[in-house]
Each structure stands twice: as C-alpha cells, then as structure tokens.
Tab-separated table of C-alpha atoms in Angstrom:
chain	number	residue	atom	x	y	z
A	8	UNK	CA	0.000	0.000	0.000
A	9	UNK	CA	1.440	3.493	-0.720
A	10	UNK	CA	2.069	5.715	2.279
A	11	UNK	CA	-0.654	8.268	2.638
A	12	UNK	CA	-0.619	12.129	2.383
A	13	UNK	CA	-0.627	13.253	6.210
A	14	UNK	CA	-1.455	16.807	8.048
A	15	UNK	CA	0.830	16.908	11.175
A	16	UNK	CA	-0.960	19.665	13.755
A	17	UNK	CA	1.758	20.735	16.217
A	18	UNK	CA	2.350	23.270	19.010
A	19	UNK	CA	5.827	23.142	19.144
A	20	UNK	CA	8.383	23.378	16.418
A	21	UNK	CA	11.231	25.238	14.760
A	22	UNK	CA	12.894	27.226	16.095
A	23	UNK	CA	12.253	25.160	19.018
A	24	UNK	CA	14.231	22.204	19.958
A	25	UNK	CA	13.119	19.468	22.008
A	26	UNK	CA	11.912	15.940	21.607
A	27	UNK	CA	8.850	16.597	19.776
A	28	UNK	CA	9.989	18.766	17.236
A	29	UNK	CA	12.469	16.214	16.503
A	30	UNK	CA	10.539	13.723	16.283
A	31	UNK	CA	8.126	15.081	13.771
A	32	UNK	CA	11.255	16.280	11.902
A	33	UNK	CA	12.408	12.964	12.063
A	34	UNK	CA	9.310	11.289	11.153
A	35	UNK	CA	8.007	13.727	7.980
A	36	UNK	CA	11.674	12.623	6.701
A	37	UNK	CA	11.901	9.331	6.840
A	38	UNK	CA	8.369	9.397	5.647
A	39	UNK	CA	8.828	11.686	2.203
A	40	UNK	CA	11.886	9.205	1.949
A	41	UNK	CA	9.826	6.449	1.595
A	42	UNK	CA	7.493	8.072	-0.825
A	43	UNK	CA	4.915	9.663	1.047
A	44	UNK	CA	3.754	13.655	2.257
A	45	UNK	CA	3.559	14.718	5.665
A	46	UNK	CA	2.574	18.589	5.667
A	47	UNK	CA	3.318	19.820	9.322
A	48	UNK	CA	0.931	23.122	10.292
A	49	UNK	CA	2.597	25.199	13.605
A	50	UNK	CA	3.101	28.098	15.418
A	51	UNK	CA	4.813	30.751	13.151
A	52	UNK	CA	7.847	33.101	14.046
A	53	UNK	CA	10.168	35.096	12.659
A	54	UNK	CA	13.248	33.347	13.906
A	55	UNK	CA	12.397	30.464	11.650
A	56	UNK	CA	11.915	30.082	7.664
A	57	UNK	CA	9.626	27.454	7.019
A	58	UNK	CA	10.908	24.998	3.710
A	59	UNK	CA	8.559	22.950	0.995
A	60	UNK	CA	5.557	21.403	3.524
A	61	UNK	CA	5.869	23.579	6.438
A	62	UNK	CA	2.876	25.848	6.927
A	63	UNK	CA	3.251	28.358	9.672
A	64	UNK	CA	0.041	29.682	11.003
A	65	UNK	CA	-0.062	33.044	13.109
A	66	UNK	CA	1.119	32.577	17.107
A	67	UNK	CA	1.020	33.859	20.019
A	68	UNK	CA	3.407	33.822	23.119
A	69	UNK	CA	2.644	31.611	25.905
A	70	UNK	CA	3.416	33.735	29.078
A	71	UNK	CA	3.910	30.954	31.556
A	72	UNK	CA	6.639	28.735	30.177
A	73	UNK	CA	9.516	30.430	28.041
A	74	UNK	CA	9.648	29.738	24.162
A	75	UNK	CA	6.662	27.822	23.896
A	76	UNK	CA	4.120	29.855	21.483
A	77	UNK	CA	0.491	29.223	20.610
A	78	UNK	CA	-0.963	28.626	17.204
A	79	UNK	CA	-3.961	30.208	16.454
A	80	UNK	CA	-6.379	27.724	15.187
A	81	UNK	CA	-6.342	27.444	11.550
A	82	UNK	CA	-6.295	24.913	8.643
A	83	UNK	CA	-4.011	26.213	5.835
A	84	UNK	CA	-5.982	25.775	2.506
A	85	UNK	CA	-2.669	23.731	1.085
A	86	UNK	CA	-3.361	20.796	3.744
A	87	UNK	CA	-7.099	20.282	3.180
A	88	UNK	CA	-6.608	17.634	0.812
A	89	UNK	CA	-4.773	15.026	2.820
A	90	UNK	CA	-5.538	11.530	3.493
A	91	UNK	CA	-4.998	11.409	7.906
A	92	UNK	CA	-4.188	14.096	10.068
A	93	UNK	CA	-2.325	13.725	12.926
A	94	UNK	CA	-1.905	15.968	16.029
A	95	UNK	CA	1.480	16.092	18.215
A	96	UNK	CA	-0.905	18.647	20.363
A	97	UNK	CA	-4.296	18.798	22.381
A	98	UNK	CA	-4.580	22.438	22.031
A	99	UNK	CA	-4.542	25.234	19.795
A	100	UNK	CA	-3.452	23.497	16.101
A	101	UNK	CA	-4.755	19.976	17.379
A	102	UNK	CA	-8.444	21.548	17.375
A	103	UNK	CA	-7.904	22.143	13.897
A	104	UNK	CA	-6.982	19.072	12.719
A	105	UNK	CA	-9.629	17.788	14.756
A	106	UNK	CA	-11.835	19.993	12.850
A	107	UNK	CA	-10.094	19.105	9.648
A	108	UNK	CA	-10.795	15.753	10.248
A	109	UNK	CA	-14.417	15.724	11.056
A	110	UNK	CA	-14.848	18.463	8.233
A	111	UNK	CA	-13.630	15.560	5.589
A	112	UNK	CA	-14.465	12.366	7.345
A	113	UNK	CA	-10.726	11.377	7.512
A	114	UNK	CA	-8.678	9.401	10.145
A	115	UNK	CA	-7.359	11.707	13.099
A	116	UNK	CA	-4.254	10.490	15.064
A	117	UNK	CA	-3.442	11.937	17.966
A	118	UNK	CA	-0.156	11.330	19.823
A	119	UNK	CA	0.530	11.916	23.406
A	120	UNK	CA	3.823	13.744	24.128
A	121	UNK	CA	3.241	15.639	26.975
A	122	UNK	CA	1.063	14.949	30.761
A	123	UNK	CA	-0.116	18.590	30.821
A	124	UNK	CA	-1.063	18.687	34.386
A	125	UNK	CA	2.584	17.814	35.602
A	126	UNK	CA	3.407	21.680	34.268
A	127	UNK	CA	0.786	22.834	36.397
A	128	UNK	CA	2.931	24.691	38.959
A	129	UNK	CA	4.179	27.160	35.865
A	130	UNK	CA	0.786	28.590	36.791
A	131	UNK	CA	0.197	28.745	40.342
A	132	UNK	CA	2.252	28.078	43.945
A	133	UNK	CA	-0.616	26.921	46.013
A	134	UNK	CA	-1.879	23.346	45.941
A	135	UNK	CA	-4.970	23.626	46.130
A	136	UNK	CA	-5.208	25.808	42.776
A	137	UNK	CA	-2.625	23.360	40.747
A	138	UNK	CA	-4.579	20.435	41.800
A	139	UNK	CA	-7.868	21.919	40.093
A	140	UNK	CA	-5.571	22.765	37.288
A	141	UNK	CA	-4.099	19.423	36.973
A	142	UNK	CA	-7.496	17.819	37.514
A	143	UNK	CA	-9.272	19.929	34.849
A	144	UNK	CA	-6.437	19.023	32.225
A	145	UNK	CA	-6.825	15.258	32.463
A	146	UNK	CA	-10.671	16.186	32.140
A	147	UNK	CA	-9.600	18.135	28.490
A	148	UNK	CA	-7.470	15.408	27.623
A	149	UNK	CA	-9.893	12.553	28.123
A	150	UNK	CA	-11.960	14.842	25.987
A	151	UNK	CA	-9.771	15.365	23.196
A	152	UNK	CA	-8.224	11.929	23.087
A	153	UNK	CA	-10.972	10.111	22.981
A	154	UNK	CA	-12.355	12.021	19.775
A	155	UNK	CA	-9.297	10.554	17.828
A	156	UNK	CA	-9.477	7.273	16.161
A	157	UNK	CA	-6.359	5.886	17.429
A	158	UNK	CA	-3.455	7.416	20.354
A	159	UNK	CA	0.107	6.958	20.047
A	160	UNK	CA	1.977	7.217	23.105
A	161	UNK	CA	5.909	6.918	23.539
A	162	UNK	CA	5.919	4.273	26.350
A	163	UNK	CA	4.067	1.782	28.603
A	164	UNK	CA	4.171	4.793	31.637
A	165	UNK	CA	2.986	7.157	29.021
A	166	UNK	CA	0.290	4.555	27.831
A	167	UNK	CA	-0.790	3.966	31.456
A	168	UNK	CA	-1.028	6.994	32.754
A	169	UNK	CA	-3.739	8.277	29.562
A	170	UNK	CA	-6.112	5.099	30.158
A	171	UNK	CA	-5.976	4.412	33.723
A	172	UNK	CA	-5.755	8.169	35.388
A	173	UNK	CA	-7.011	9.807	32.684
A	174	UNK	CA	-9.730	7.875	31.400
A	175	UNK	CA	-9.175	7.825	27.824
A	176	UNK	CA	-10.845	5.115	26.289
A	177	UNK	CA	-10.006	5.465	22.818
A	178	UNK	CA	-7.284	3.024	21.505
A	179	UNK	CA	-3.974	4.021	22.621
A	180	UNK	CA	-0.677	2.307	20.742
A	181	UNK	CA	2.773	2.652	22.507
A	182	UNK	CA	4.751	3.217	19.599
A	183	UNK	CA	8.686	4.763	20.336
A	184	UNK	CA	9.443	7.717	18.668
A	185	UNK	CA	12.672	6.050	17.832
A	186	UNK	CA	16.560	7.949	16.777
A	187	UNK	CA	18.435	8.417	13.559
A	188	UNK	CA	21.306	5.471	14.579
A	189	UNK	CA	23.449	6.135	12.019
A	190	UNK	CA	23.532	9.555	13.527
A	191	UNK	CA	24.110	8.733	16.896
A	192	UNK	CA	26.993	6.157	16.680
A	193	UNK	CA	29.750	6.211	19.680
A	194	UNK	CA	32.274	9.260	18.154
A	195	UNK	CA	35.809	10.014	18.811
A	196	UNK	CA	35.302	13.415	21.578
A	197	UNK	CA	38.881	14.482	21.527
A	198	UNK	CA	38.258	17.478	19.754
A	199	UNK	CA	35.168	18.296	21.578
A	200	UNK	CA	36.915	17.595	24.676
A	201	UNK	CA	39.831	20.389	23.675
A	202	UNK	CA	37.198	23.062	21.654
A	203	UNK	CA	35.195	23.282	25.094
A	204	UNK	CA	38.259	22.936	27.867
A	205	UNK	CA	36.709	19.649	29.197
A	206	UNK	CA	39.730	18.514	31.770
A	207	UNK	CA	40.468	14.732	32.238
A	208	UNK	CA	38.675	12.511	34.397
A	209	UNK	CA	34.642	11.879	34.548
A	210	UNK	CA	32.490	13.973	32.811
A	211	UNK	CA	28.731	13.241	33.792
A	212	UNK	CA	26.628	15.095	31.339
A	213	UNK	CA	22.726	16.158	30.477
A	214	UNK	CA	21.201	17.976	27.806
A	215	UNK	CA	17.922	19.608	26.920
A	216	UNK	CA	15.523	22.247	28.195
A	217	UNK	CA	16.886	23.595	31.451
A	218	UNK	CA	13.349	23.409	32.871
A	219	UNK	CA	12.570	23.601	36.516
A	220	UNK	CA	10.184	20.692	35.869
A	221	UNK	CA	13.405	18.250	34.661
A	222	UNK	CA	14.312	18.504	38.743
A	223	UNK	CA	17.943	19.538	37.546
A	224	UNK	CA	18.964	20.621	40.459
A	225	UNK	CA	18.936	16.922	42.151
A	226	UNK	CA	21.587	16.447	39.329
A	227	UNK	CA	23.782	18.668	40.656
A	228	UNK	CA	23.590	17.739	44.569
A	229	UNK	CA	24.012	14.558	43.339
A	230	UNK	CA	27.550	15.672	41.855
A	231	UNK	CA	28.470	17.433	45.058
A	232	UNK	CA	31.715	15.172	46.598
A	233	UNK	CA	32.293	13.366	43.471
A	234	UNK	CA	35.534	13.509	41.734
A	235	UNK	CA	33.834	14.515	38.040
A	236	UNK	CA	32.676	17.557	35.974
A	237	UNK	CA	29.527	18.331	34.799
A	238	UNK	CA	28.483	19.572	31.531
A	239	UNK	CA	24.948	21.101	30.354
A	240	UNK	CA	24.084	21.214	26.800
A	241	UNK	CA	21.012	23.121	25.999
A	242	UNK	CA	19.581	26.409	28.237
A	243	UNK	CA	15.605	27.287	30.162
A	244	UNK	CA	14.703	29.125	32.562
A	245	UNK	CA	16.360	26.882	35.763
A	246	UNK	CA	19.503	28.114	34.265
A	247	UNK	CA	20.718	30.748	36.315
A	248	UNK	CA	19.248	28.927	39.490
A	249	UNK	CA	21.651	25.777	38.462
A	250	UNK	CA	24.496	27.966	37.775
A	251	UNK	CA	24.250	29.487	41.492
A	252	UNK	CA	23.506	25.500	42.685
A	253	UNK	CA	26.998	24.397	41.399
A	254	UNK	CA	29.002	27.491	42.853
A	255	UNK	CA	27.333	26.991	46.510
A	256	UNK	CA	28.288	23.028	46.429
A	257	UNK	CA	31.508	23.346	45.150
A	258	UNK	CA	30.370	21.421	42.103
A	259	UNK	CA	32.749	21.795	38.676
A	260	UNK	CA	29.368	22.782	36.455
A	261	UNK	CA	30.044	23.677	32.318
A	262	UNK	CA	27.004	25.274	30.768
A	263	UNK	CA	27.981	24.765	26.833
A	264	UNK	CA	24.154	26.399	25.690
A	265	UNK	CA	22.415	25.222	22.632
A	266	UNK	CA	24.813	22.623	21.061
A	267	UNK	CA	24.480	22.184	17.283
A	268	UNK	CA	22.450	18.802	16.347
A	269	UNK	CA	25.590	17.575	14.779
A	270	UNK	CA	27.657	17.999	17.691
A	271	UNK	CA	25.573	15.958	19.784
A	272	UNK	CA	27.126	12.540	19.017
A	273	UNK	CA	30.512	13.670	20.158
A	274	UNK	CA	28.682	14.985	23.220
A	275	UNK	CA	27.091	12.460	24.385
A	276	UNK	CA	30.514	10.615	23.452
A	277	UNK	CA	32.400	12.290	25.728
A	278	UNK	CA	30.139	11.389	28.835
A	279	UNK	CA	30.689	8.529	31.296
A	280	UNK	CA	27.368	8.648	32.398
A	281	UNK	CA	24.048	10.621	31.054
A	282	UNK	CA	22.862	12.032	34.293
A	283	UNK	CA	18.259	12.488	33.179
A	284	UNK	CA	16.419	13.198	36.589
A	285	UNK	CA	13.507	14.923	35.200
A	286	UNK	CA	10.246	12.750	36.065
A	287	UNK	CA	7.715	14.022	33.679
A	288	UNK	CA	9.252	12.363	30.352
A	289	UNK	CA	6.709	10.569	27.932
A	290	UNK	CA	9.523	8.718	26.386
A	291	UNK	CA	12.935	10.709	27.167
A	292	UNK	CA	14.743	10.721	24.171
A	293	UNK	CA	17.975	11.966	24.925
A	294	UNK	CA	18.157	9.166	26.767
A	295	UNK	CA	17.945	7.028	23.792
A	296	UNK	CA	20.552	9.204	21.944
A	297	UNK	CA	23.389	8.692	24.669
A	298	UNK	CA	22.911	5.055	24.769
A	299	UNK	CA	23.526	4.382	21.289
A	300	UNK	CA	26.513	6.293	21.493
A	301	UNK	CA	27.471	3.865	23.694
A	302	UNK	CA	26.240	6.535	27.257
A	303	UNK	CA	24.635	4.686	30.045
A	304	UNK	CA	22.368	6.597	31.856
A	305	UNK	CA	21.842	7.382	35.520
A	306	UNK	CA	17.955	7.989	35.123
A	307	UNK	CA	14.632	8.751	37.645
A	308	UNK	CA	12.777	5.496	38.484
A	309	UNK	CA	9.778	7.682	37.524
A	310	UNK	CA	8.000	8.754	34.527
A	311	UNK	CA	8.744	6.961	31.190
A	312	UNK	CA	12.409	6.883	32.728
A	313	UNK	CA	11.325	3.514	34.488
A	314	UNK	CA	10.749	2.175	31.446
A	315	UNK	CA	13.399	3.779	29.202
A	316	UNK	CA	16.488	2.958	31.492
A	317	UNK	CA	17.154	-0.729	32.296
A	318	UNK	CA	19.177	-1.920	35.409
A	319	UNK	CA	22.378	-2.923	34.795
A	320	UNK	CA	21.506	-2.941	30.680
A	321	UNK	CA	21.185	0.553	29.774
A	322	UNK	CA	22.830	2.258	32.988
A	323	UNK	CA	20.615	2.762	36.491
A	324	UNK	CA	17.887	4.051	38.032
A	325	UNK	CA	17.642	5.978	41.954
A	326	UNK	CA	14.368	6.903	43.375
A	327	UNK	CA	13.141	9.961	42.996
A	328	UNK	CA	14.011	13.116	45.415
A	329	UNK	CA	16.924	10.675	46.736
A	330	UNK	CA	19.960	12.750	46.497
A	331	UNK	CA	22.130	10.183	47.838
A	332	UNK	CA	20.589	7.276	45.704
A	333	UNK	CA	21.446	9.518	42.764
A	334	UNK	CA	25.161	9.542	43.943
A	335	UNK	CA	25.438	5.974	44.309
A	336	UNK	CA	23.869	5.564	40.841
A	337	UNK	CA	26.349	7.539	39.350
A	338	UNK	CA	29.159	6.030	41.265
A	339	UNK	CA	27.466	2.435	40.135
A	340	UNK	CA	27.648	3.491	36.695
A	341	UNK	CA	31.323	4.831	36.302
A	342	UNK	CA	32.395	1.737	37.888
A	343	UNK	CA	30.890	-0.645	35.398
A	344	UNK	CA	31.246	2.053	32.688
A	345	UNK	CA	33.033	-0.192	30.089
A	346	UNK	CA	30.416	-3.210	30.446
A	347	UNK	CA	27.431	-0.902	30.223
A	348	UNK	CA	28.278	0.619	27.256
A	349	UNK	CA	28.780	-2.594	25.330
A	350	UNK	CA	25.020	-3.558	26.635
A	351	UNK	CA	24.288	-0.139	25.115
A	352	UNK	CA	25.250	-0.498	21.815
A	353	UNK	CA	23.865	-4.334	21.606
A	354	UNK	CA	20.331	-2.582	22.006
A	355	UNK	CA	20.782	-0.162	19.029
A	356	UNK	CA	18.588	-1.602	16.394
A	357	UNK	CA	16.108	-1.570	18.728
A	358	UNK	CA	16.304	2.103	19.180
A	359	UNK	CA	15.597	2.917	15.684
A	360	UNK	CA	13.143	5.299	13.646
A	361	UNK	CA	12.823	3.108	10.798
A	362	UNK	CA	11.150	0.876	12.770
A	363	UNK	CA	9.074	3.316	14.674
A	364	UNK	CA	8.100	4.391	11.212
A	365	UNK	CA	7.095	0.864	10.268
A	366	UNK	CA	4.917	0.627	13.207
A	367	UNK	CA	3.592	4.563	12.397
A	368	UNK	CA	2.421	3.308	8.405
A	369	UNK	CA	0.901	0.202	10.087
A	370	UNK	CA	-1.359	1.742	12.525
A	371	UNK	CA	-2.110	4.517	9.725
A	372	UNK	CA	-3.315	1.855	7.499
A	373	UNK	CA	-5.215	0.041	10.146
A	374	UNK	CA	-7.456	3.225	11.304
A	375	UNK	CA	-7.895	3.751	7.345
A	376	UNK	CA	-9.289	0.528	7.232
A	377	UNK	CA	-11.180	0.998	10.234
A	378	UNK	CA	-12.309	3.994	8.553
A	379	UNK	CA	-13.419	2.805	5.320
A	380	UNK	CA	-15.067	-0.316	7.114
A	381	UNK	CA	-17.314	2.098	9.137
A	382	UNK	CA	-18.298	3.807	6.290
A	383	UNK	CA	-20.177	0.857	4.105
C-alpha cells in the first residue's frame, strides 16, 4: 500500500528544539523518503523560515513557560486535501486538525507527548489551585483523546497513565518515537573535549531544556563530593538557578548552551554517564541518543524513565528526590562504565526510527481501514 498524504498539527516546532519537534522532523523525513507527504501546520515566528511542507500559522506567546508559542487555530488551505491528520498537540493546532478531520471524514491520530497537568505549577504556587488545574487538564485530555481514532503514546508509563488516570478510552498504541542510529553512533570526543576545555577525568553530562520541571537541580547535589565535571548542553529558565547550585556546592558545572544537532554525538561521546532526573518524560529521548553512542544513563525510576532505562543494561535508576541514591547511581555506573556501554550499543537496532516508522504506516493503514469499514 502506498504511504498516505498526512497533516501533522503541532504546538511546538522550529525554532524550538526538544523531543517533539524532533521527532516530527524525524518522522516527515523518513516518511517523504519512503514516498509519502507529511505537511506539518505550527506556530509561526520570525526566527524560523519554514521549507517545501511547512505551513506556519499566526502565534502567540505563551506567558507561563519560556519559548513555547500558541498557534492560532487554523487549517491552511494547502493541507485540506490530505488523506490522515495527525496531532502532536491537544490544544490550539490539534483543534484544527480535529476539525479538519471531522470536516472531511478522515482518520485523526493523535499522539501523546506531553502529561499537561505535571506543568501545572508554571501557573500557580498553592496546591490547592494546581490540583484543580491538573485535575481539569486530564478532564480536556480525556476529551480530546478520545475524539481521535487511534493514540500513540511513547511508552508503557505514558500509555498507562492516559487510560488508567485519565480515562481515555479510545485506543492508545505505545509506539517509540525512535533515533536516527546512524547519527548517533559512539564518536571520537577528543576534539570536543579540547574546543570546550573539558579537563580529564569523569564527565557526567545532560542535555535539553533547562526546565525547573526536569528537577535539575537533584543532578547537581548529586555531583556534590564526586571527583567529576559536569556539563549542560542546551539552556531554560532553571539556568541561572543551576548555575548558582553548582558554585554553593563546590560542584565543577560547564554550561555549553544550545549545542548544534551535529555535535551531539561527540557529546554524548564524551560522557561517562548521562545524568536524566527529570520525572515528567513521555519517552525521554535523549536518553535514547546517549545510549547508542554507547552513554549509560543514571535515570529517575519515575516517569517513562522507568521504562526507558534498564538496570544494569542501559545504565541505572535511583528513586526519585533521593539525592544520595542519585550519587550511588552515578558512582554504580562509572564503575561498570566499560560493560554498560557494550550492553548499550547491543540494544541499538532496537532504538531505531525506521522501525518506529514501520509501526507509524501500520497503525495509519489500520485506522484507514477501520475507517473505510465504518463507512459501508
């Protein structure tokens, strides 16, 4: 069957970098690559240039978290004719797929990248207040999820969490987002090492949004006593408050910024161990990235992180606000360092897009059946 013609609806793209715009990136390539069209429809802004099958849509800024804009809802008259549209978002652009798709009787996929109520305390401070806020978002979401024909979420703790807390009855598919492998292959990191003044000895290592939600911060207490520097790729808001962190525990702390997608291999490369202890990951990506560059990873045992990270496979888990537990993680990992990484790399197949993409143009097919079937 020849791939269909698909409208991705998204919140959050270019300029933006994070784990969803890459994966839709990822995904629209590998998909014109095998023939197909995947349109995406987001958030405009000057900082970016859209190419062939991007259609920016007027935005607004969203005051509560940094960078993050919001579309306002529109369908672009060059996406109207596609086969399936699929939102990365519940809010502003997925309501108009939604409404694309009910306006032309066509599929609608909807995948699930983000809990929205664990970003409640952007809004408020008091408890009472985020818990309303967090309960009437898992109320929205049933609502919106369940109007789709089929949900694709990034994990089995993703999965969970939409049908058993919030309700969603719709059919939900844990499908991986999956990485480019022959991108992220284990990279000689001398020259990294020398262009950023990285001195011998273990490096521990994170990067991505500097959010005050990714619970940074344990990261660094963590480090406090060890014999190791750390290095940030990426930048957010907790910035400045991680910065301070490090000086007051004596902690050797490198914030490199936004590191060029091509850098990222040598990177994660030059890491011992891929410090993630931010609980409210759907999948956790970057996670996925180090290990196939051969990076174990010192992860959360919360969140998709359970999942994501296996024991004494793909690095180790600590429990969660344990700042000691993190340490001996860490410690656990650089001692078994050279045996983890071989574990890493035997699991890199596994890891791939190409197969997340197989799994994406089976389930498309299947609710296009589906479709078609309740049609007659």
């Amino acid at each position: 069957m020849e791939p269909v013609s698909v409208a991705a609806f998204t919140d959050t793209y270019l300029p933006t970098v994070n784990g969803v715009t890459y994966t839709i990136e990822t995904w629209r390539d590998r998909w014109q690559e095998r023939g197909g069209r995947m349109d995406v429809v987001f958030p405009g802004s000057d900082e970016y240039d859209p190419t062939d099958g991007e259609f920016p849509v007027r935005s607004v800024a969203f005051p509560f978290y940094d960078g993050f804009r919001l579309g306002v809802p529109r369908v672009p008259e060059a996406v109207r004719d596609v086969d399936l549209v699929h939102a990365h978002t519940p809010f502003a652009l997925g309501l108009s797929g939604m409404r694309l798709a009910r306006r032309r009787e066509i599929p609608f996929v909807a995948s699930y990248h983000t809990p929205t109520g664990e970003y409640a305390d952007y809004l408020t401070s008091r408890a009472r207040v985020e818990s309303g806020i967090e309960s009437l978002s898992e109320r929205y979401e049933r609502w919106f999820f369940d109007r789709a024909d089929a949900v694709v979420c990034p994990s089995e703790d993703a999965c969970e969490h939409l049908v058993s807390e919030v309700g969603v009855e719709t059919e939900v598919t844990v499908l991986s987002n999956g990485i480019d492998i022959e991108r992220f292959v284990p990279t000689d990191a001398a020259e990294f090492r020398r262009r950023h003044d990285l001195p011998d000895g273990p490096i521990l290592g994170y990067t991505g949004r500097h959010g005050y939600e990714k619970n940074l911060s344990e990261f660094v207490r963590a480090a406090e006593g060890l014999d190791a520097t750390l290095v940030f790729g990426g930048d957010g808001p907790a910035r400045s408050h991680l910065e301070s962190l490090a000086r007051e525990r004596d902690v050797d702390a490198r914030f490199l910024g936004f590191l060029p997608r091509e850098e990222l291999p040598a990177f994660y490369s030059v890491l011992d161990a891929f410090v993630f202890p931010s609980p409210v990951e759907t999948q956790g990506l970057v996670a996925l990235e180090a290990n196939a560059c051969g990076t174990p990873v010192v992860g959360v045992d919360a969140g998709a992180l359970s999942d994501t990270v296996a024991d004494g496979v793909t690095g180790y888990h600590y429990e969660r606000g344990d700042v000691a537990d993190c340490r001996d993680a860490i410690r656990r990992v650089l001692d078994e360092r050279e045996s983890l990484s071989e574990s890493c790399l035997a699991k890199r197949e596994e890891l791939s897009v190409e197969r997340a993409v197989d799994e994406l143009a089976a389930l498309y097919d299947r609710v296009r059946s589906k479709k078609r079937t309740a049609r007659r």
